[in-house]
Amino acid sequence: MDTMLDPTVLQTLWFALIGFFFLGYFVLEGFDFGVQMNVAAFWRRGPGTRGTILRTIGPVWDGNEVWVITGGALLFAAFPEWYATLFSGFYLALLLLLLVLIVRVCAFKWREKHEDDRWRTSWDVVHVIGGFAPALLWGVAFSNIVAGVAIDQNHWVTTSLLGLLNPFALLGGLVFVLLFWLHGTLYLTLKIEGPLREDAHRLASRLVWPTIVAGAAYLLWFQLAHSNTPWTLIPLAIAAAALIAVVPLGRARREGLAFGATTTAIAAATITLFGGLFPYVMPASNDPANSLTVANASSTEHTLTVMLIALAILLPIVIAYTIWTYRVFRHRITDEDSPAPGEGLVEKARAGYREAFGQE
């Protein structure tokens, strides 16, 4: 199949598209992780309130995961060499991440299957782990990708598992946790009514400062030590300004704008990381000649072209469905909306659909 696009343009476009899917994942699933972290923050309120917290993401969390599933599949198809090299060194870390995400699904599906507080409390522990652990692992993994790892001439990663736990990567893990936690807390202020909403406001006002400090240190470290281009200073500055804006917006109770600010910060930070990584996909810290680039890690021109046509058809559908879902479930909830015994999140989601469309 002939194409009007130059192969280099196709490779660059697909790198940008994969970055876009991970951007969408971090923005959407980021507040899911943050909401689950808040199960720990408000633990003493009991299983009922913890159930209310989880209800805010009950109808949307699984849809948000579509972004990383699609992004991973596209990475495999568009840059198979990148995918293979990534798993050669990150296998145990990615396997742990996958295991946590699978158990996290069980926590959502099974929490309301048994009318017992101890049962629900046990799954709430899983929810807490399912919030903190993936954020930490994503931060460590992406930090190592953008900073570079040791790669041999056969494109096998030779950095050990302990070697991945370097200071820059650990700081990245901390930043991902703090940023997603703040993002999820601000989401709660949009979705909750009553005293819990006020407590979420107070928690967000405390979380924003360490997030600003850690985030600034992380992105500046990346820009000065690892970025391949100066233009990423622009999204870096946007991310910093957006995080700082959360402070006055939170005090003014401009909840939607504050949540929009953390959304902007996550998006700009993702652009900074992917932009600074380009044209590499996995730089080799030991020998630049062993690095993987968009050119030597990509699929054929034919494969990239066929995939681009399919994505042009399917991506608008995914975006439209995401927007529709959030519109349907846009209403706030209170503690009184907590699931009754035997009533799960799926039933509550259906109730929200009927309410939104006035159906009995």
Short mmCIF file of N, CA, C and O in Angstrom, two decimals, residues 113-174:
data_model
loop_
_atom_site.label_atom_id
_atom_site.label_comp_id
_atom_site.label_asym_id
_atom_site.label_seq_id
_atom_site.Cartn_x
_atom_site.Cartn_y
_atom_site.Cartn_z
N LYS A 113 -20.46 -7.66 46.90
CA LYS A 113 -21.08 -8.96 46.68
C LYS A 113 -21.44 -9.68 47.98
O LYS A 113 -22.11 -10.72 47.94
N HIS A 114 -21.00 -9.14 49.10
CA HIS A 114 -21.28 -9.80 50.37
C HIS A 114 -21.64 -8.75 51.41
O HIS A 114 -20.97 -7.73 51.53
N GLU A 115 -22.73 -8.97 52.15
CA GLU A 115 -23.23 -7.99 53.11
C GLU A 115 -22.50 -8.11 54.45
O GLU A 115 -23.08 -8.52 55.46
N ASP A 116 -21.25 -7.73 54.45
CA ASP A 116 -20.47 -7.84 55.67
C ASP A 116 -19.39 -6.75 55.65
O ASP A 116 -18.67 -6.61 54.66
N ASP A 117 -19.30 -5.99 56.74
CA ASP A 117 -18.35 -4.89 56.80
C ASP A 117 -16.90 -5.37 56.73
O ASP A 117 -16.04 -4.69 56.15
N ARG A 118 -16.63 -6.53 57.32
CA ARG A 118 -15.26 -7.04 57.27
C ARG A 118 -14.87 -7.40 55.84
O ARG A 118 -13.73 -7.20 55.42
N TRP A 119 -15.82 -7.96 55.09
CA TRP A 119 -15.58 -8.27 53.69
C TRP A 119 -15.26 -7.00 52.90
O TRP A 119 -14.29 -6.94 52.16
N ARG A 120 -16.09 -5.96 53.10
CA ARG A 120 -15.88 -4.71 52.38
C ARG A 120 -14.58 -4.04 52.80
O ARG A 120 -13.85 -3.47 51.98
N THR A 121 -14.26 -4.12 54.09
CA THR A 121 -13.01 -3.53 54.57
C THR A 121 -11.80 -4.21 53.94
O THR A 121 -10.81 -3.56 53.59
N SER A 122 -11.87 -5.52 53.78
CA SER A 122 -10.76 -6.25 53.16
C SER A 122 -10.54 -5.77 51.73
O SER A 122 -9.39 -5.56 51.30
N TRP A 123 -11.62 -5.58 50.99
CA TRP A 123 -11.48 -5.10 49.62
C TRP A 123 -11.08 -3.63 49.58
O TRP A 123 -10.44 -3.18 48.61
N ASP A 124 -11.43 -2.88 50.62
CA ASP A 124 -10.98 -1.49 50.68
C ASP A 124 -9.46 -1.41 50.82
O ASP A 124 -8.83 -0.48 50.29
N VAL A 125 -8.87 -2.36 51.52
CA VAL A 125 -7.41 -2.43 51.61
C VAL A 125 -6.83 -2.63 50.21
O VAL A 125 -5.83 -2.00 49.83
N VAL A 126 -7.46 -3.50 49.42
CA VAL A 126 -7.02 -3.74 48.05
C VAL A 126 -7.15 -2.47 47.22
O VAL A 126 -6.28 -2.15 46.39
N HIS A 127 -8.23 -1.71 47.45
CA HIS A 127 -8.41 -0.45 46.74
C HIS A 127 -7.28 0.52 47.04
O HIS A 127 -6.79 1.22 46.14
N VAL A 128 -6.89 0.60 48.29
CA VAL A 128 -5.79 1.50 48.67
C VAL A 128 -4.51 1.10 47.95
O VAL A 128 -3.81 1.95 47.38
N ILE A 129 -4.21 -0.20 47.97
CA ILE A 129 -3.02 -0.69 47.26
C ILE A 129 -3.16 -0.42 45.76
O ILE A 129 -2.20 -0.02 45.09
N GLY A 130 -4.39 -0.61 45.24
CA GLY A 130 -4.65 -0.40 43.83
C GLY A 130 -4.58 1.05 43.41
O GLY A 130 -4.56 1.35 42.21
N GLY A 131 -4.56 1.97 44.38
CA GLY A 131 -4.37 3.37 44.07
C GLY A 131 -2.92 3.79 44.12
O GLY A 131 -2.38 4.40 43.18
N PHE A 132 -2.25 3.44 45.22
CA PHE A 132 -0.87 3.87 45.41
C PHE A 132 0.13 3.11 44.53
O PHE A 132 1.02 3.71 43.93
N ALA A 133 -0.01 1.77 44.49
CA ALA A 133 1.01 0.96 43.81
C ALA A 133 1.13 1.25 42.31
O ALA A 133 2.25 1.44 41.81
N PRO A 134 0.03 1.30 41.53
CA PRO A 134 0.20 1.58 40.10
C PRO A 134 0.80 2.96 39.83
O PRO A 134 1.63 3.10 38.94
N ALA A 135 0.38 3.96 40.61
CA ALA A 135 0.94 5.30 40.42
C ALA A 135 2.45 5.28 40.65
O ALA A 135 3.22 5.86 39.87
N LEU A 136 2.88 4.63 41.72
CA LEU A 136 4.31 4.53 42.02
C LEU A 136 5.05 3.78 40.91
O LEU A 136 6.11 4.22 40.44
N LEU A 137 4.50 2.66 40.47
CA LEU A 137 5.16 1.85 39.45
C LEU A 137 5.23 2.55 38.10
O LEU A 137 6.25 2.48 37.40
N TRP A 138 4.16 3.24 37.73
CA TRP A 138 4.19 4.01 36.48
C TRP A 138 5.25 5.10 36.55
O TRP A 138 5.98 5.34 35.57
N GLY A 139 5.34 5.77 37.69
CA GLY A 139 6.33 6.83 37.82
C GLY A 139 7.75 6.30 37.71
O GLY A 139 8.60 6.90 37.02
N VAL A 140 8.03 5.19 38.38
CA VAL A 140 9.37 4.59 38.32
C VAL A 140 9.68 4.11 36.90
O VAL A 140 10.78 4.34 36.37
N ALA A 141 8.71 3.45 36.26
CA ALA A 141 8.94 2.91 34.92
C ALA A 141 9.19 4.03 33.90
O ALA A 141 10.17 3.97 33.14
N PHE A 142 8.33 5.03 33.88
CA PHE A 142 8.50 6.10 32.89
C PHE A 142 9.77 6.90 33.14
O PHE A 142 10.41 7.36 32.18
N SER A 143 10.14 7.07 34.39
CA SER A 143 11.37 7.80 34.69
C SER A 143 12.58 7.08 34.14
O SER A 143 13.51 7.71 33.60
N ASN A 144 12.60 5.76 34.25
CA ASN A 144 13.71 4.99 33.71
C ASN A 144 13.72 5.01 32.19
O ASN A 144 14.79 5.03 31.57
N ILE A 145 12.55 5.01 31.58
CA ILE A 145 12.47 5.06 30.12
C ILE A 145 13.06 6.37 29.60
O ILE A 145 13.88 6.37 28.68
N VAL A 146 12.65 7.49 30.18
CA VAL A 146 13.10 8.79 29.66
C VAL A 146 14.54 9.10 30.06
O VAL A 146 15.24 9.84 29.34
N ALA A 147 15.00 8.57 31.18
CA ALA A 147 16.37 8.84 31.62
C ALA A 147 17.38 7.92 30.94
O ALA A 147 18.54 8.26 30.78
N GLY A 148 16.92 6.74 30.54
CA GLY A 148 17.80 5.78 29.89
C GLY A 148 18.24 4.67 30.82
O GLY A 148 18.40 4.88 32.03
N VAL A 149 18.41 3.50 30.26
CA VAL A 149 18.90 2.33 31.00
C VAL A 149 20.01 1.69 30.17
O VAL A 149 20.21 2.01 29.00
N ALA A 150 20.74 0.79 30.80
CA ALA A 150 21.82 0.09 30.08
C ALA A 150 21.21 -0.91 29.10
O ALA A 150 20.40 -1.75 29.47
N ILE A 151 21.62 -0.82 27.83
CA ILE A 151 21.11 -1.69 26.77
C ILE A 151 22.30 -2.23 25.99
O ILE A 151 23.21 -1.49 25.62
N ASP A 152 22.30 -3.55 25.74
CA ASP A 152 23.42 -4.13 25.00
C ASP A 152 23.17 -4.03 23.49
O ASP A 152 22.15 -3.50 23.04
N GLN A 153 24.12 -4.56 22.70
CA GLN A 153 24.03 -4.41 21.25
C GLN A 153 22.88 -5.21 20.64
O GLN A 153 22.47 -4.95 19.50
N ASN A 154 22.33 -6.16 21.39
CA ASN A 154 21.17 -6.92 20.92
C ASN A 154 19.85 -6.32 21.39
O ASN A 154 18.80 -6.92 21.25
N HIS A 155 19.94 -5.12 21.96
CA HIS A 155 18.78 -4.38 22.47
C HIS A 155 18.10 -5.09 23.63
O HIS A 155 16.87 -5.06 23.77
N TRP A 156 18.90 -5.71 24.46
CA TRP A 156 18.42 -6.26 25.73
C TRP A 156 18.81 -5.30 26.84
O TRP A 156 19.94 -4.83 26.91
N VAL A 157 17.85 -5.02 27.74
CA VAL A 157 18.15 -4.17 28.89
C VAL A 157 18.97 -4.97 29.89
O VAL A 157 18.58 -6.08 30.29
N THR A 158 20.11 -4.42 30.30
CA THR A 158 20.99 -5.11 31.24
C THR A 158 20.96 -4.48 32.63
O THR A 158 21.61 -4.99 33.54
N THR A 159 20.22 -3.39 32.79
CA THR A 159 20.05 -2.79 34.11
C THR A 159 19.26 -3.75 35.01
O THR A 159 18.24 -4.29 34.59
N SER A 160 19.73 -3.95 36.24
CA SER A 160 19.05 -4.86 37.16
C SER A 160 17.79 -4.22 37.72
O SER A 160 17.57 -3.01 37.58
N LEU A 161 16.96 -5.04 38.37
CA LEU A 161 15.74 -4.53 38.98
C LEU A 161 16.07 -3.48 40.04
O LEU A 161 15.42 -2.43 40.10
N LEU A 162 17.09 -3.74 40.84
CA LEU A 162 17.50 -2.75 41.83
C LEU A 162 18.05 -1.49 41.17
O LEU A 162 17.90 -0.39 41.70
N GLY A 163 18.67 -1.67 40.00
CA GLY A 163 19.18 -0.52 39.28
C GLY A 163 18.08 0.42 38.80
O GLY A 163 18.33 1.62 38.59
N LEU A 164 16.89 -0.14 38.60
CA LEU A 164 15.75 0.70 38.20
C LEU A 164 15.28 1.60 39.34
O LEU A 164 14.58 2.59 39.10
N LEU A 165 15.64 1.23 40.57
CA LEU A 165 15.22 2.01 41.74
C LEU A 165 16.26 3.06 42.07
O LEU A 165 16.76 3.16 43.19
N ASN A 166 16.59 3.88 41.09
CA ASN A 166 17.57 4.95 41.26
C ASN A 166 16.88 6.21 41.77
O ASN A 166 15.64 6.31 41.73
N PRO A 167 17.64 7.21 42.25
CA PRO A 167 17.02 8.41 42.83
C PRO A 167 16.05 9.14 41.91
O PRO A 167 14.97 9.55 42.34
N PHE A 168 16.39 9.29 40.63
CA PHE A 168 15.49 9.98 39.70
C PHE A 168 14.19 9.22 39.53
O PHE A 168 13.10 9.80 39.52
N ALA A 169 14.28 7.89 39.40
CA ALA A 169 13.07 7.09 39.22
C ALA A 169 12.20 7.09 40.47
O ALA A 169 10.97 7.16 40.39
N LEU A 170 12.81 7.03 41.65
CA LEU A 170 12.04 7.06 42.89
C LEU A 170 11.36 8.40 43.08
O LEU A 170 10.22 8.47 43.56
N LEU A 171 12.05 9.49 42.69
CA LEU A 171 11.41 10.80 42.74
C LEU A 171 10.23 10.83 41.77
O LEU A 171 9.16 11.38 42.09
N GLY A 172 10.39 10.24 40.59
CA GLY A 172 9.29 10.16 39.64
C GLY A 172 8.11 9.41 40.20
O GLY A 172 6.95 9.80 40.01
N GLY A 173 8.37 8.29 40.89
CA GLY A 173 7.29 7.54 41.51
C GLY A 173 6.56 8.38 42.54
O GLY A 173 5.32 8.36 42.61
N LEU A 174 7.31 9.13 43.36
CA LEU A 174 6.69 10.00 44.36
C LEU A 174 5.84 11.08 43.70
O LEU A 174 4.72 11.37 44.16
#
